[in-house]
PDB file of C-alpha atoms in Angstrom:
ATOM      1  CA  MET Z   1       5.019  44.490 -69.002  1.00 62.00           C
ATOM      2  CA  LYS Z   2       8.036  45.488 -70.662  1.00 66.00           C
ATOM      3  CA  PRO Z   3       8.300  44.748 -74.412  1.00 74.00           C
ATOM      4  CA  ILE Z   4      10.640  41.968 -75.726  1.00 78.00           C
ATOM      5  CA  ASP Z   5      14.087  42.952 -76.811  1.00 80.00           C
ATOM      6  CA  ARG Z   6      15.983  41.742 -79.429  1.00 86.00           C
ATOM      7  CA  THR Z   7      18.039  39.194 -77.528  1.00 89.00           C
ATOM      8  CA  GLU Z   8      14.770  37.803 -75.837  1.00 86.00           C
ATOM      9  CA  ALA Z   9      12.902  37.460 -79.373  1.00 86.00           C
ATOM     10  CA  GLU Z  10      16.065  35.670 -80.601  1.00 91.00           C
ATOM     11  CA  ARG Z  11      15.779  33.206 -77.878  1.00 91.00           C
ATOM     12  CA  LEU Z  12      12.442  32.454 -78.325  1.00 90.00           C
ATOM     13  CA  VAL Z  13      12.860  31.818 -81.807  1.00 91.00           C
ATOM     14  CA  GLN Z  14      15.941  29.578 -81.343  1.00 94.00           C
ATOM     15  CA  THR Z  15      13.983  27.615 -78.736  1.00 93.00           C
ATOM     16  CA  TYR Z  16      10.426  27.241 -79.972  1.00 94.00           C
ATOM     17  CA  SER Z  17      10.490  27.662 -83.640  1.00 94.00           C
ATOM     18  CA  ASP Z  18      11.276  23.927 -84.558  1.00 94.00           C
ATOM     19  CA  LEU Z  19       8.458  23.046 -81.838  1.00 95.00           C
ATOM     20  CA  ILE Z  20       5.862  25.200 -83.549  1.00 95.00           C
ATOM     21  CA  LEU Z  21       6.861  23.965 -87.070  1.00 94.00           C
ATOM     22  CA  ARG Z  22       6.649  20.360 -86.266  1.00 94.00           C
ATOM     23  CA  LEU Z  23       3.216  20.781 -84.153  1.00 94.00           C
ATOM     24  CA  SER Z  24       1.767  22.993 -86.755  1.00 94.00           C
ATOM     25  CA  PHE Z  25       2.804  20.578 -89.565  1.00 93.00           C
ATOM     26  CA  THR Z  26       0.986  17.862 -87.808  1.00 91.00           C
ATOM     27  CA  TYR Z  27      -2.322  19.863 -88.160  1.00 91.00           C
ATOM     28  CA  LEU Z  28      -2.029  21.371 -91.777  1.00 88.00           C
ATOM     29  CA  LYS Z  29       0.402  18.867 -93.377  1.00 85.00           C
ATOM     30  CA  ASN Z  30       2.066  21.637 -95.238  1.00 85.00           C
ATOM     31  CA  THR Z  31       5.379  23.033 -94.655  1.00 89.00           C
ATOM     32  CA  GLU Z  32       4.561  26.896 -95.744  1.00 89.00           C
ATOM     33  CA  ASP Z  33       1.476  26.904 -93.661  1.00 90.00           C
ATOM     34  CA  ALA Z  34       3.303  25.415 -90.552  1.00 92.00           C
ATOM     35  CA  LYS Z  35       5.902  28.317 -91.429  1.00 93.00           C
ATOM     36  CA  ASP Z  36       2.985  30.874 -91.176  1.00 93.00           C
ATOM     37  CA  ILE Z  37       1.822  29.424 -88.065  1.00 94.00           C
ATOM     38  CA  CYS Z  38       5.035  29.972 -86.583  1.00 94.00           C
ATOM     39  CA  GLN Z  39       5.068  33.694 -87.430  1.00 94.00           C
ATOM     40  CA  THR Z  40       1.884  34.290 -86.304  1.00 94.00           C
ATOM     41  CA  VAL Z  41       2.516  32.878 -82.735  1.00 95.00           C
ATOM     42  CA  PHE Z  42       5.658  34.540 -82.337  1.00 93.00           C
ATOM     43  CA  LEU Z  43       3.849  37.717 -83.560  1.00 91.00           C
ATOM     44  CA  ARG Z  44       1.017  37.426 -80.902  1.00 92.00           C
ATOM     45  CA  LEU Z  45       3.832  36.972 -78.214  1.00 89.00           C
ATOM     46  CA  LEU Z  46       5.947  39.926 -79.394  1.00 87.00           C
ATOM     47  CA  GLU Z  47       2.412  42.445 -79.654  1.00 88.00           C
ATOM     48  CA  LYS Z  48       1.381  41.365 -76.262  1.00 87.00           C
ATOM     49  CA  PRO Z  49       4.471  40.182 -74.255  1.00 81.00           C
ATOM     50  CA  ARG Z  50       3.561  38.063 -71.119  1.00 84.00           C
ATOM     51  CA  GLU Z  51       5.356  37.106 -68.215  1.00 87.00           C
ATOM     52  CA  PHE Z  52       5.716  33.371 -67.702  1.00 89.00           C
ATOM     53  CA  GLN Z  53       6.036  31.632 -63.983  1.00 92.00           C
ATOM     54  CA  SER Z  54       8.563  29.051 -65.225  1.00 92.00           C
ATOM     55  CA  PRO Z  55      10.015  27.743 -68.587  1.00 92.00           C
ATOM     56  CA  GLU Z  56       7.339  25.009 -68.565  1.00 94.00           C
ATOM     57  CA  HIS Z  57       4.686  27.824 -68.361  1.00 93.00           C
ATOM     58  CA  GLU Z  58       6.338  29.694 -71.327  1.00 93.00           C
ATOM     59  CA  ARG Z  59       6.433  26.382 -73.509  1.00 94.00           C
ATOM     60  CA  ALA Z  60       2.894  25.284 -72.666  1.00 94.00           C
ATOM     61  CA  TRP Z  61       1.424  28.847 -73.725  1.00 95.00           C
ATOM     62  CA  ILE Z  62       3.571  28.408 -77.025  1.00 94.00           C
ATOM     63  CA  ILE Z  63       2.254  25.043 -77.385  1.00 95.00           C
ATOM     64  CA  ARG Z  64      -1.518  26.053 -76.519  1.00 95.00           C
ATOM     65  CA  THR Z  65      -1.332  29.080 -78.874  1.00 95.00           C
ATOM     66  CA  SER Z  66       0.067  26.944 -81.763  1.00 95.00           C
ATOM     67  CA  VAL Z  67      -2.776  24.502 -81.528  1.00 95.00           C
ATOM     68  CA  ASN Z  68      -5.362  27.382 -81.217  1.00 94.00           C
ATOM     69  CA  VAL Z  69      -3.971  29.110 -84.409  1.00 94.00           C
ATOM     70  CA  CYS Z  70      -3.702  25.883 -86.412  1.00 93.00           C
ATOM     71  CA  LYS Z  71      -7.487  24.972 -85.442  1.00 92.00           C
ATOM     72  CA  ASP Z  72      -8.413  28.747 -87.027  1.00 91.00           C
ATOM     73  CA  GLN Z  73      -6.445  27.934 -89.744  1.00 89.00           C
ATOM     74  CA  LEU Z  74      -8.558  24.700 -90.355  1.00 87.00           C
ATOM     75  CA  LYS Z  75     -11.773  26.262 -89.844  1.00 86.00           C
ATOM     76  CA  SER Z  76     -11.108  29.279 -92.307  1.00 80.00           C
ATOM     77  CA  SER Z  77     -13.357  29.313 -95.337  1.00 70.00           C
ATOM     78  CA  TRP Z  78     -10.226  29.790 -97.756  1.00 65.00           C
ATOM     79  CA  ARG Z  79      -8.665  26.591 -96.171  1.00 62.00           C
ATOM     80  CA  ARG Z  80     -11.995  24.382 -96.897  1.00 60.00           C
ATOM     81  CA  THR Z  81     -12.250  25.673-100.492  1.00 55.00           C
ATOM     82  CA  THR Z  82      -8.727  25.355-101.543  1.00 56.00           C
ATOM     83  CA  VAL Z  83      -6.652  22.566-102.639  1.00 51.00           C
ATOM     84  CA  ASP Z  84      -2.567  22.271-102.543  1.00 54.00           C
ATOM     85  CA  LEU Z  85      -1.585  20.714-105.623  1.00 44.00           C
ATOM     86  CA  SER Z  86       1.539  19.125-103.634  1.00 50.00           C
ATOM     87  CA  ALA Z  87      -0.987  17.350-101.403  1.00 48.00           C
ATOM     88  CA  ALA Z  88      -2.337  15.288-104.653  1.00 40.00           C
ATOM     89  CA  LEU Z  89       1.088  14.497-105.453  1.00 39.00           C
ATOM     90  CA  ASP Z  90       1.923  13.094-102.191  1.00 48.00           C
ATOM     91  CA  ALA Z  91      -1.423  10.962-101.555  1.00 44.00           C
ATOM     92  CA  ARG Z  92       0.458   7.839-101.152  1.00 44.00           C
ATOM     93  CA  ALA Z  93       0.708   4.902 -98.572  1.00 42.00           C
ATOM     94  CA  PRO Z  94       2.858   6.112 -95.552  1.00 42.00           C
ATOM     95  CA  GLY Z  95       6.577   4.769 -95.850  1.00 51.00           C
ATOM     96  CA  SER Z  96       7.475   5.645 -92.157  1.00 69.00           C
ATOM     97  CA  LEU Z  97       6.065   5.768 -88.768  1.00 79.00           C
ATOM     98  CA  TRP Z  98       5.861   9.578 -89.255  1.00 79.00           C
ATOM     99  CA  ALA Z  99       4.072   9.426 -92.289  1.00 82.00           C
ATOM    100  CA  ALA Z 100       1.366   7.117 -90.624  1.00 84.00           C
ATOM    101  CA  VAL Z 101       1.109   9.551 -87.814  1.00 87.00           C
ATOM    102  CA  ALA Z 102       0.443  12.413 -90.088  1.00 86.00           C
ATOM    103  CA  LEU Z 103      -2.451  10.510 -91.439  1.00 88.00           C
ATOM    104  CA  LEU Z 104      -4.173  10.354 -88.023  1.00 91.00           C
ATOM    105  CA  PRO Z 105      -7.132  12.714 -87.435  1.00 92.00           C
ATOM    106  CA  PRO Z 106      -5.958  16.097 -85.614  1.00 90.00           C
ATOM    107  CA  LYS Z 107      -7.120  15.348 -81.931  1.00 92.00           C
ATOM    108  CA  TYR Z 108      -5.066  11.913 -82.157  1.00 93.00           C
ATOM    109  CA  ARG Z 109      -2.287  13.285 -84.099  1.00 91.00           C
ATOM    110  CA  THR Z 110      -1.735  16.104 -81.623  1.00 92.00           C
ATOM    111  CA  VAL Z 111      -1.447  13.693 -78.588  1.00 93.00           C
ATOM    112  CA  ILE Z 112       0.447  11.049 -80.008  1.00 91.00           C
ATOM    113  CA  TYR Z 113       3.073  13.998 -81.173  1.00 89.00           C
ATOM    114  CA  LEU Z 114       3.355  15.505 -77.846  1.00 90.00           C
ATOM    115  CA  TYR Z 115       3.489  12.176 -75.770  1.00 90.00           C
ATOM    116  CA  TYR Z 116       5.962  10.264 -77.998  1.00 87.00           C
ATOM    117  CA  TYR Z 117       8.222  13.302 -79.859  1.00 84.00           C
ATOM    118  CA  GLU Z 118       7.929  15.655 -77.087  1.00 86.00           C
ATOM    119  CA  GLY Z 119       7.701  13.575 -74.164  1.00 88.00           C
ATOM    120  CA  TYR Z 120       4.904  14.937 -72.343  1.00 90.00           C
ATOM    121  CA  SER Z 121       2.730  12.925 -70.113  1.00 91.00           C
ATOM    122  CA  ALA Z 122      -0.718  12.497 -70.431  1.00 92.00           C
ATOM    123  CA  ASN Z 123      -1.677  14.717 -67.637  1.00 93.00           C
ATOM    124  CA  GLU Z 124       0.710  17.463 -68.776  1.00 92.00           C
ATOM    125  CA  ILE Z 125      -0.982  17.257 -72.393  1.00 93.00           C
ATOM    126  CA  ALA Z 126      -4.371  17.408 -70.831  1.00 93.00           C
ATOM    127  CA  GLN Z 127      -3.375  20.550 -68.943  1.00 93.00           C
ATOM    128  CA  MET Z 128      -1.885  22.258 -72.202  1.00 91.00           C
ATOM    129  CA  LEU Z 129      -4.786  21.239 -74.238  1.00 91.00           C
ATOM    130  CA  GLY Z 130      -7.529  22.043 -71.678  1.00 92.00           C
ATOM    131  CA  GLU Z 131      -8.781  18.564 -71.649  1.00 93.00           C
ATOM    132  CA  LYS Z 132      -9.308  16.178 -68.929  1.00 95.00           C
ATOM    133  CA  PRO Z 133      -6.560  13.383 -68.404  1.00 94.00           C
ATOM    134  CA  ALA Z 134      -8.946  10.564 -69.311  1.00 95.00           C
ATOM    135  CA  THR Z 135      -9.605  12.354 -72.735  1.00 95.00           C
ATOM    136  CA  VAL Z 136      -5.911  12.389 -73.422  1.00 94.00           C
ATOM    137  CA  ALA Z 137      -5.456   8.905 -72.338  1.00 94.00           C
ATOM    138  CA  THR Z 138      -8.466   7.506 -74.449  1.00 95.00           C
ATOM    139  CA  ARG Z 139      -7.091   9.590 -77.592  1.00 95.00           C
ATOM    140  CA  LEU Z 140      -3.913   8.138 -77.191  1.00 94.00           C
ATOM    141  CA  SER Z 141      -5.406   4.607 -76.925  1.00 94.00           C
ATOM    142  CA  ARG Z 142      -7.493   5.261 -79.724  1.00 95.00           C
ATOM    143  CA  GLY Z 143      -4.688   7.257 -81.845  1.00 93.00           C
ATOM    144  CA  ARG Z 144      -2.227   3.970 -81.191  1.00 93.00           C
ATOM    145  CA  ASP Z 145      -5.041   1.597 -82.352  1.00 93.00           C
ATOM    146  CA  LYS Z 146      -5.611   3.609 -85.610  1.00 93.00           C
ATOM    147  CA  LEU Z 147      -1.619   3.920 -86.113  1.00 90.00           C
ATOM    148  CA  ARG Z 148      -1.467  -0.016 -85.792  1.00 88.00           C
ATOM    149  CA  THR Z 149      -4.196  -0.722 -88.030  1.00 89.00           C
ATOM    150  CA  GLN Z 150      -2.528   1.850 -90.581  1.00 86.00           C
ATOM    151  CA  LEU Z 151       0.776   0.269 -90.436  1.00 84.00           C
ATOM    152  CA  GLU Z 152      -0.644  -3.409 -90.610  1.00 83.00           C
ATOM    153  CA  GLN Z 153      -2.713  -2.611 -93.938  1.00 83.00           C
ATOM    154  CA  GLU Z 154       0.475  -0.873 -95.345  1.00 78.00           C
ATOM    155  CA  ALA Z 155       2.682  -4.131 -94.232  1.00 75.00           C
ATOM    156  CA  LEU Z 156      -0.109  -6.367 -96.240  1.00 79.00           C
ATOM    157  CA  THR Z 157       0.320  -4.264 -99.247  1.00 72.00           C
TER     158      THR Z 157
END
């Protein structure tokens, strides 16, 4: 496998940086952390270039790697023992659908994001996340229920 040249690296950044940032933000709820995840994903790709069978395979690898790096970040002891001051300032009721989605637990937030914002089917999401399609369908259903409850509570206040 040959190293990735500058043109290919620029194409990857142009094509996937927004996707990685948005997906990472759904996990970490912090723009700066999402930027770090984006850099980490691209570094992994640049350090160990891969041959992809298709653009869909490339995109799935980017999504899967982003999810895994986010999960690693969430498990880190540094993350568990520190608190972002801006998070305390932003702790208020959601004013939009995106804010309500961001409040969902990661397992629901991820599938809802990929399904509604990226347009993937439940089967495609299952394949990317290494889950069974029934698991993804259940998470979508439960995530929608939680989202509905959150939005109804917001409407009452």
